mmCIF file with all atom_site columns, C-alpha atoms in Angstrom:
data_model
loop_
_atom_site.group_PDB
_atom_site.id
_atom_site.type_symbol
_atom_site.label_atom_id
_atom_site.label_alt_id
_atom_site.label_comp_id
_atom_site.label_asym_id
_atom_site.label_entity_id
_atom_site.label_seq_id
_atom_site.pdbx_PDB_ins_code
_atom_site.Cartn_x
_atom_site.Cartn_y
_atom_site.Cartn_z
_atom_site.occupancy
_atom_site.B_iso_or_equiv
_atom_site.pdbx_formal_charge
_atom_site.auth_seq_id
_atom_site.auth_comp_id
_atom_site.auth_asym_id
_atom_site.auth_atom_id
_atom_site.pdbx_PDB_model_num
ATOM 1   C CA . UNK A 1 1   ? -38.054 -18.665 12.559 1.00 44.00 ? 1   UNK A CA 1
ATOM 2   C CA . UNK A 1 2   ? -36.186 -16.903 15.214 1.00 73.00 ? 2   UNK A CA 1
ATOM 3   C CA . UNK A 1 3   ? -33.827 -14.252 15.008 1.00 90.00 ? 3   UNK A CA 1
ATOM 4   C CA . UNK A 1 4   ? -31.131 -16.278 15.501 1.00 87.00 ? 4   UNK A CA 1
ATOM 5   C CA . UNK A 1 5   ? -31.601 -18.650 13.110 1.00 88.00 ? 5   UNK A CA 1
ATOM 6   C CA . UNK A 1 6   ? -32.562 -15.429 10.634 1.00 94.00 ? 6   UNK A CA 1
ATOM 7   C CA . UNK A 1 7   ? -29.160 -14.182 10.791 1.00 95.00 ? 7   UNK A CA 1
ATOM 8   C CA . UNK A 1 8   ? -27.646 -17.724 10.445 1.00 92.00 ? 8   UNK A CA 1
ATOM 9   C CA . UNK A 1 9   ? -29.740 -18.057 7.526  1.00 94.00 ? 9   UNK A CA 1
ATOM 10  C CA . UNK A 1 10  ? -28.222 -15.007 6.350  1.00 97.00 ? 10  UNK A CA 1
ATOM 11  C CA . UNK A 1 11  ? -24.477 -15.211 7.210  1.00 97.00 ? 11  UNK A CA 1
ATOM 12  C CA . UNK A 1 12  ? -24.593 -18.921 5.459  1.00 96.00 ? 12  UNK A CA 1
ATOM 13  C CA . UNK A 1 13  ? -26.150 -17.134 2.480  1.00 97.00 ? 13  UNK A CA 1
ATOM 14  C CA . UNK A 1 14  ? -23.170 -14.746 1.630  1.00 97.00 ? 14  UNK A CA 1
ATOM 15  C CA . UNK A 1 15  ? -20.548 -16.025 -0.434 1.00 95.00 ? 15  UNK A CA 1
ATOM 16  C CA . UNK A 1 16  ? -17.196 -13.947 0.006  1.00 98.00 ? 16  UNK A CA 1
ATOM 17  C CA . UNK A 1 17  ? -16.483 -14.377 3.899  1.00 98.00 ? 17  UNK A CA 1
ATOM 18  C CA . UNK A 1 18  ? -13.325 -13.859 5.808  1.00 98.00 ? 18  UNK A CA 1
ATOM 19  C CA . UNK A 1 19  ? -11.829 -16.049 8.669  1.00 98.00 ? 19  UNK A CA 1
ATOM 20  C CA . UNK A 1 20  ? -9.686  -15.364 11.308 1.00 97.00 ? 20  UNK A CA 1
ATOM 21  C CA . UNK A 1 21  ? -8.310  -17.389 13.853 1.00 94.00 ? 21  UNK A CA 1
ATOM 22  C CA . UNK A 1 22  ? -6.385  -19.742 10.978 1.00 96.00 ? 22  UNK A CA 1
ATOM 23  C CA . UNK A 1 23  ? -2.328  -21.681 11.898 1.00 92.00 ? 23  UNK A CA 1
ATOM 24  C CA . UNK A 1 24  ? -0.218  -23.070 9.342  1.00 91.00 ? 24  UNK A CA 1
ATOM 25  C CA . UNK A 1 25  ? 1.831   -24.720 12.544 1.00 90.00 ? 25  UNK A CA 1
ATOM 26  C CA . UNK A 1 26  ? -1.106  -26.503 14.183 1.00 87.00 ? 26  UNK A CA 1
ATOM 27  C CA . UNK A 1 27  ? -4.807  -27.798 13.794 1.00 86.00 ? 27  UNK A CA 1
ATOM 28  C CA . UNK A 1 28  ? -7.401  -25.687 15.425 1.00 86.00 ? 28  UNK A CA 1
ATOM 29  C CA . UNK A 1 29  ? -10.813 -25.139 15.219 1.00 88.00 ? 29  UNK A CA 1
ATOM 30  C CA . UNK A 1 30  ? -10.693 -21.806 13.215 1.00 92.00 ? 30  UNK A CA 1
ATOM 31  C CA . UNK A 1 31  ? -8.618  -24.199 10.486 1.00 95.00 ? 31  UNK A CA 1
ATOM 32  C CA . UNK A 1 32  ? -11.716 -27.286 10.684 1.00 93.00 ? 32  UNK A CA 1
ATOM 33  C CA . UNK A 1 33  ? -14.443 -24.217 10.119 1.00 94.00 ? 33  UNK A CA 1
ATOM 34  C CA . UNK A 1 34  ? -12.093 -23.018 7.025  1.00 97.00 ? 34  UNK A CA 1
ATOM 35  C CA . UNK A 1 35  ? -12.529 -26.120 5.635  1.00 96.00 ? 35  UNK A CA 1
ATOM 36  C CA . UNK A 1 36  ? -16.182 -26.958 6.329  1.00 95.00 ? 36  UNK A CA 1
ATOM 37  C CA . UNK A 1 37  ? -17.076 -23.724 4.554  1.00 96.00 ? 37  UNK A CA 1
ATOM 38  C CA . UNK A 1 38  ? -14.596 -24.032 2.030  1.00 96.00 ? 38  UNK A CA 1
ATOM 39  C CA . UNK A 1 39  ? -16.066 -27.825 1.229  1.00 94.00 ? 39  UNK A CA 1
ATOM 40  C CA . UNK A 1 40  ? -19.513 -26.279 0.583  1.00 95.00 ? 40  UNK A CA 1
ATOM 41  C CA . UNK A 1 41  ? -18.647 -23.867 -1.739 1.00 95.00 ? 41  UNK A CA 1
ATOM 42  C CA . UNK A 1 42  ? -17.834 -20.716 0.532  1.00 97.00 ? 42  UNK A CA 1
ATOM 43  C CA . UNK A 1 43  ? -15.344 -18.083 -1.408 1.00 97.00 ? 43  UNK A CA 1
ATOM 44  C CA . UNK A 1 44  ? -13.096 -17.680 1.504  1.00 98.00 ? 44  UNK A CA 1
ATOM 45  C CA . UNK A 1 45  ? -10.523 -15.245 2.465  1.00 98.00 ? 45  UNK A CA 1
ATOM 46  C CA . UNK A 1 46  ? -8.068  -16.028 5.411  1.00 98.00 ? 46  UNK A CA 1
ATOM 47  C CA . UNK A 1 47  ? -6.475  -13.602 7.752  1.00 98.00 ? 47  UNK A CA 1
ATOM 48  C CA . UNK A 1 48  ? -3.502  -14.375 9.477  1.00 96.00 ? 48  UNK A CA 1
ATOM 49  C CA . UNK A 1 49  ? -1.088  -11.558 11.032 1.00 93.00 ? 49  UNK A CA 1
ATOM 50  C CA . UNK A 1 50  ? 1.625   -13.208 9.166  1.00 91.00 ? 50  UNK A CA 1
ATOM 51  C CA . UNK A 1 51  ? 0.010   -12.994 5.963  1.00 87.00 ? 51  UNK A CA 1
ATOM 52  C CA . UNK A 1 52  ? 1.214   -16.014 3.405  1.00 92.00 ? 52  UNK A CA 1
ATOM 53  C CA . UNK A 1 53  ? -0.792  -18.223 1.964  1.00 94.00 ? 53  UNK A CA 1
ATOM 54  C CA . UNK A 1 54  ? -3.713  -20.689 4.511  1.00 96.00 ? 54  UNK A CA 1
ATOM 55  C CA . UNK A 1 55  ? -4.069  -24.098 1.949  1.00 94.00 ? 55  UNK A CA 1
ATOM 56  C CA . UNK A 1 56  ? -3.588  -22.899 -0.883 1.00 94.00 ? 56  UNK A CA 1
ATOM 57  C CA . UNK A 1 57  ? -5.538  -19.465 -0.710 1.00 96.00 ? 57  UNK A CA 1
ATOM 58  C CA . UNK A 1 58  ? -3.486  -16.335 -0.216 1.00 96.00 ? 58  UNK A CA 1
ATOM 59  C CA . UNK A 1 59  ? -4.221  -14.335 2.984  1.00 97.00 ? 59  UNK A CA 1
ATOM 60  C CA . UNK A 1 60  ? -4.145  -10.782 4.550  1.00 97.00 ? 60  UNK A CA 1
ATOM 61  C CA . UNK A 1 61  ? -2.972  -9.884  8.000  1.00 97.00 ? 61  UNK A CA 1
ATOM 62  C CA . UNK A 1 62  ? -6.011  -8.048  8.800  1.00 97.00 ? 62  UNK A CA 1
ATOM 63  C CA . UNK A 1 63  ? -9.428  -6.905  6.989  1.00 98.00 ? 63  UNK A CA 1
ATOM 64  C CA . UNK A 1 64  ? -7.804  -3.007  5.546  1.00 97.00 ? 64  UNK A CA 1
ATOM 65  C CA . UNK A 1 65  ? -5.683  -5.533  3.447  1.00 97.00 ? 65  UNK A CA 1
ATOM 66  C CA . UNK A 1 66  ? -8.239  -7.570  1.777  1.00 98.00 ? 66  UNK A CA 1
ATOM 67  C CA . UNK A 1 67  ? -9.110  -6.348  -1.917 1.00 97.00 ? 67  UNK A CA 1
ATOM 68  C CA . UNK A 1 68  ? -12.917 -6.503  -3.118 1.00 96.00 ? 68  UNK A CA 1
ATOM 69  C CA . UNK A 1 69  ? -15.718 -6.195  -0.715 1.00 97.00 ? 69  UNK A CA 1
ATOM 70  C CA . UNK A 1 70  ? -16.868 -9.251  1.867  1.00 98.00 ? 70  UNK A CA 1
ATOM 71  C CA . UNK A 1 71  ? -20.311 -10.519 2.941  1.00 98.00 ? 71  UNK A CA 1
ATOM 72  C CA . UNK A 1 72  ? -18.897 -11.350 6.598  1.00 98.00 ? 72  UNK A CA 1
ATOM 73  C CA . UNK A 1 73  ? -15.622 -12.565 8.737  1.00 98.00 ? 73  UNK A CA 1
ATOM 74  C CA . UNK A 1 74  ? -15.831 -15.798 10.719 1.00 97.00 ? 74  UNK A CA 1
ATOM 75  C CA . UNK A 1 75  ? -13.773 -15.474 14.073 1.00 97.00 ? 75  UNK A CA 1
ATOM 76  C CA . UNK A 1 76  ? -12.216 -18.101 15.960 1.00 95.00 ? 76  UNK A CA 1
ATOM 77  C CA . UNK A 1 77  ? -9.616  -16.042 18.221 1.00 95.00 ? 77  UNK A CA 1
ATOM 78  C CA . UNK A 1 78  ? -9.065  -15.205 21.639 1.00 92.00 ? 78  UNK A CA 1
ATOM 79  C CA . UNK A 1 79  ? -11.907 -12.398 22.429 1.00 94.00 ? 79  UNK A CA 1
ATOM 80  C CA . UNK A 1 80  ? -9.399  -9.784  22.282 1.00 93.00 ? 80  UNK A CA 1
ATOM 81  C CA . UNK A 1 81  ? -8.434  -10.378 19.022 1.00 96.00 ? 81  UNK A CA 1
ATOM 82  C CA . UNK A 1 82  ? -12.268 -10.032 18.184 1.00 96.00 ? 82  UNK A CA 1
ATOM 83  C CA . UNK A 1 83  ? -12.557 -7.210  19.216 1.00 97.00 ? 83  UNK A CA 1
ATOM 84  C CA . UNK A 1 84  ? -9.591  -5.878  17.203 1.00 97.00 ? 84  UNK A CA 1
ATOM 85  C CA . UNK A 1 85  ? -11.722 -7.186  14.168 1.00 98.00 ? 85  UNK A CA 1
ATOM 86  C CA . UNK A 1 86  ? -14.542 -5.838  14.878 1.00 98.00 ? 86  UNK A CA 1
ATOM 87  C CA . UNK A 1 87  ? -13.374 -2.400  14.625 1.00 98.00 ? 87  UNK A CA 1
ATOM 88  C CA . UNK A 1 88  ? -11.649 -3.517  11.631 1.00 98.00 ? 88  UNK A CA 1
ATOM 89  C CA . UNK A 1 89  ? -15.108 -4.447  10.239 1.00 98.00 ? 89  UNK A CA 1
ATOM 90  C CA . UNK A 1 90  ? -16.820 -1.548  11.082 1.00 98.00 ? 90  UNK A CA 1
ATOM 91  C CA . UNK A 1 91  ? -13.964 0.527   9.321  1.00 98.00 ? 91  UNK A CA 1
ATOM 92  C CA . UNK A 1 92  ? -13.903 -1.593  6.506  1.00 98.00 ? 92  UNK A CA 1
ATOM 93  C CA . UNK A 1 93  ? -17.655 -1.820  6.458  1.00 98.00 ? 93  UNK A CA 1
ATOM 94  C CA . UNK A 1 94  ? -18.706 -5.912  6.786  1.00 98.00 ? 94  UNK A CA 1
ATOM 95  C CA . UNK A 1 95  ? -21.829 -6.059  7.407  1.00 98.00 ? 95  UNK A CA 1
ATOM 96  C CA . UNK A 1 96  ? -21.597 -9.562  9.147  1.00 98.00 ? 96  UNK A CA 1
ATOM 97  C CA . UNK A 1 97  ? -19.446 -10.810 11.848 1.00 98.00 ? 97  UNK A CA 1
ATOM 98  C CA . UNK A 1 98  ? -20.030 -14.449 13.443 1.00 96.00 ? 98  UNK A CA 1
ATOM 99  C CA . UNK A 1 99  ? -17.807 -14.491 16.458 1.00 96.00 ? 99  UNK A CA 1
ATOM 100 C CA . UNK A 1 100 ? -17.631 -18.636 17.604 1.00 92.00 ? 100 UNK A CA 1
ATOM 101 C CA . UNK A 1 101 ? -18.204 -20.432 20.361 1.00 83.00 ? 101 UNK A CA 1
ATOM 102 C CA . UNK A 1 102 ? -16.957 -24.050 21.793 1.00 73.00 ? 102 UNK A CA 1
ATOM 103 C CA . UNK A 1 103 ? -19.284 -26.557 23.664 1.00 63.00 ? 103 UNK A CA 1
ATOM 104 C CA . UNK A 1 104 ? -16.510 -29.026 24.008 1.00 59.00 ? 104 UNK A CA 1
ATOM 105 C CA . UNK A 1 105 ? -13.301 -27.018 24.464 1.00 59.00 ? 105 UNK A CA 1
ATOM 106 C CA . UNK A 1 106 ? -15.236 -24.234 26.614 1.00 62.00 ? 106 UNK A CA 1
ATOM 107 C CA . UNK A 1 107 ? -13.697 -21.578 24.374 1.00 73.00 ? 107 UNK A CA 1
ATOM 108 C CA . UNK A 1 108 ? -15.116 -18.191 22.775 1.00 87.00 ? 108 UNK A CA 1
ATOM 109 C CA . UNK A 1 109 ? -14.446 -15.556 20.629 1.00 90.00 ? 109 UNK A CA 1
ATOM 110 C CA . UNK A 1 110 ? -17.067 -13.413 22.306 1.00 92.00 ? 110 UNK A CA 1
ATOM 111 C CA . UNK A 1 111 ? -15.687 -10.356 23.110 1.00 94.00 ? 111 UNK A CA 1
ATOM 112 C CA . UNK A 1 112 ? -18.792 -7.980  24.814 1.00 95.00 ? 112 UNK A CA 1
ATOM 113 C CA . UNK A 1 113 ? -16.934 -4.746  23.875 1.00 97.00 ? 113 UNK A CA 1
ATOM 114 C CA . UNK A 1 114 ? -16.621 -6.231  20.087 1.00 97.00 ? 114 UNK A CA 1
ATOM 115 C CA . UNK A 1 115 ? -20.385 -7.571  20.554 1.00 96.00 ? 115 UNK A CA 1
ATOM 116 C CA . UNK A 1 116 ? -21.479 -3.882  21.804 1.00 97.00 ? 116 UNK A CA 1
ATOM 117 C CA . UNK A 1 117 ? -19.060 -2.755  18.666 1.00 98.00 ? 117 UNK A CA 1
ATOM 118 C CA . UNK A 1 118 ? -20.927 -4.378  16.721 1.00 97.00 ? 118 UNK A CA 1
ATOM 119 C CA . UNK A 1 119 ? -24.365 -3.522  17.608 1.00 96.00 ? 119 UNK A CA 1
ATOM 120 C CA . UNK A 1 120 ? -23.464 0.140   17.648 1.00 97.00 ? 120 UNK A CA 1
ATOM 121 C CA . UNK A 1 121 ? -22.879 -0.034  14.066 1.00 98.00 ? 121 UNK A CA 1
ATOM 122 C CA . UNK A 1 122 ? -25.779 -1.900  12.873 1.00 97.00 ? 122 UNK A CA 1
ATOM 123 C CA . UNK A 1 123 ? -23.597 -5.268  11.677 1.00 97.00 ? 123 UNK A CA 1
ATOM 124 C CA . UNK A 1 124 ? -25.792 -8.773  11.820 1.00 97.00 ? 124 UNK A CA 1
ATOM 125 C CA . UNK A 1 125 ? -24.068 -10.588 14.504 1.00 96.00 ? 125 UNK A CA 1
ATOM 126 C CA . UNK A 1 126 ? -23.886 -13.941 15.712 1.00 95.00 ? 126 UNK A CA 1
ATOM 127 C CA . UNK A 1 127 ? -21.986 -14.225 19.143 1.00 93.00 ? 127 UNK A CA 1
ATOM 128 C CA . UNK A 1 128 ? -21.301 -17.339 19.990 1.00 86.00 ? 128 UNK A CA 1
ATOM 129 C CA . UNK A 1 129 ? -22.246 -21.326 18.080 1.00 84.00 ? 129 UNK A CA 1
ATOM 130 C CA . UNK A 1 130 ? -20.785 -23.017 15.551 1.00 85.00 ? 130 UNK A CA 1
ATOM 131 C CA . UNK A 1 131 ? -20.709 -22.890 12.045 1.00 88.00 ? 131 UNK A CA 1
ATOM 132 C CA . UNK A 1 132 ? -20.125 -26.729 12.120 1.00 83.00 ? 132 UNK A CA 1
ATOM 133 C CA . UNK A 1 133 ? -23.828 -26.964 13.337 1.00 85.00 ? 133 UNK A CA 1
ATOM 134 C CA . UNK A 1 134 ? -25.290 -25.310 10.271 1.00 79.00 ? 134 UNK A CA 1
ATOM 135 C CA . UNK A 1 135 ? -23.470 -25.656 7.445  1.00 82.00 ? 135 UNK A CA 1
ATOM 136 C CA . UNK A 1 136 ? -24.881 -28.944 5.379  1.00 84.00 ? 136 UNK A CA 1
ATOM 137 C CA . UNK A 1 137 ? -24.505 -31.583 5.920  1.00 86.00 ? 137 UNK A CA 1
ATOM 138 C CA . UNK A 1 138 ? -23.790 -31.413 9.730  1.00 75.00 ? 138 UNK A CA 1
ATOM 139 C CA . UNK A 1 139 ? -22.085 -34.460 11.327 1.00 76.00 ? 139 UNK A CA 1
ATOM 140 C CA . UNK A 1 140 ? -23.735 -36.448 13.973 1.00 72.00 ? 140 UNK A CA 1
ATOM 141 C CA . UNK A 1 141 ? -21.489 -34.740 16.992 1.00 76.00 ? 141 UNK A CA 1
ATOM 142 C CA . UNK A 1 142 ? -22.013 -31.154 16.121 1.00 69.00 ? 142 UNK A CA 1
ATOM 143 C CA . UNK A 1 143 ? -26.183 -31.968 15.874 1.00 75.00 ? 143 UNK A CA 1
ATOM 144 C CA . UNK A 1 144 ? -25.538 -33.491 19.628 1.00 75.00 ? 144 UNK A CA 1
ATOM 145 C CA . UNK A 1 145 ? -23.779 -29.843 20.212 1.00 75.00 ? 145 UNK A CA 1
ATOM 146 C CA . UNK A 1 146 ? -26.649 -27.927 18.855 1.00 70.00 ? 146 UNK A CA 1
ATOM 147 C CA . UNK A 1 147 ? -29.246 -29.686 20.712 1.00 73.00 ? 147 UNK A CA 1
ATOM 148 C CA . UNK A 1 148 ? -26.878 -29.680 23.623 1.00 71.00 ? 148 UNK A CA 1
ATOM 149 C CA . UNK A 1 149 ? -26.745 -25.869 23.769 1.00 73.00 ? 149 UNK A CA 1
ATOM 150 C CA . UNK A 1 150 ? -30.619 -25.674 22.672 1.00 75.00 ? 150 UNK A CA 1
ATOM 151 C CA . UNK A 1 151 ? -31.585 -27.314 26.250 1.00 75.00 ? 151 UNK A CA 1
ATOM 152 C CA . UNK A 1 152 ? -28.605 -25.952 28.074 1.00 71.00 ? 152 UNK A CA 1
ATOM 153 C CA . UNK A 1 153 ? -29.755 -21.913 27.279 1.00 70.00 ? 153 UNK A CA 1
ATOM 154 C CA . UNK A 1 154 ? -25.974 -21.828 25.879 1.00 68.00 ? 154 UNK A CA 1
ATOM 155 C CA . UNK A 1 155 ? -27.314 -20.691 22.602 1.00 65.00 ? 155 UNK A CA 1
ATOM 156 C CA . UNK A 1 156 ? -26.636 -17.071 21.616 1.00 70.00 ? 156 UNK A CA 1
ATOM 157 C CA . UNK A 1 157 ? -29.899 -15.491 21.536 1.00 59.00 ? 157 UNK A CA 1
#
């Protein structure tokens, strides 16, 4: 198994994750991920800046706010949002951060400060993909999107 899939394996595994990059005004991807992972059983914790409550869950404007320890934060913002996180993470000590990545919409969340961040501190990263790709059971377009990125070298290594 490669490392990448390793630390997949191990992000999917957690149960208490975070996600950022939510709207109560509009669908975006970060809101579709919420819901794929909250569909398979994922106990989820949203973070919005505005705090309020993300369908039907209550959520924290950033990661100091967030009672009880988490297994990882999901990110689906602009890159220097993620980075913002990431420090957040490291001071709040998550030990997981998957920072996404759009095929279609040619979008990321990679930040490379928030990926060096991150590797300073020892967190399991992925930076870049999908969750949509992993998490069971994976629709027909996002399995086009993984092999897509397999044979285009767009896969996060």
């Amino acid at each position: 198994m490669s490392d990448l899939n390793q630390r997949i394996a191990d992000f999917l595994a957690q149960r208490r994750i975070a996600v950022a990059g939510l709207s109560t005004k509009r669908q975006i991807t970060g809101n579709l991920i919420y819901r794929k992972l909250k569909g398979a059983g994922y106990e989820l914790v949203p973070i919005m800046p505005a705090g309020g409550e993300f369908e039907g869950d209550q959520s924290y404007p950033d990661l100091m706010a967030v009672p009880g320890k988490l297994d990882g934060i999901f990110i689906a913002t602009r890159p220097e949002v993620t980075t913002t996180l990431v420090q957040q993470a490291v001071d709040v000590g998550v030990p997981r951060i998957w920072m996404h990545e759009s095929l279609v919409k040619a979008a990321s969340s990679v930040s490379q400060e928030g990926v060096m961040l991150a590797q300073q501190h020892g967190i399991a990263l992925i930076a870049g993909s999908c969750p949509m790709m992993h998490v069971q059971p994976v629709d027909f377009a996002h399995r086009c999107m993984c092999w897509l990125m397999k044979v285009t070298k767009r896969m996060p290594a």
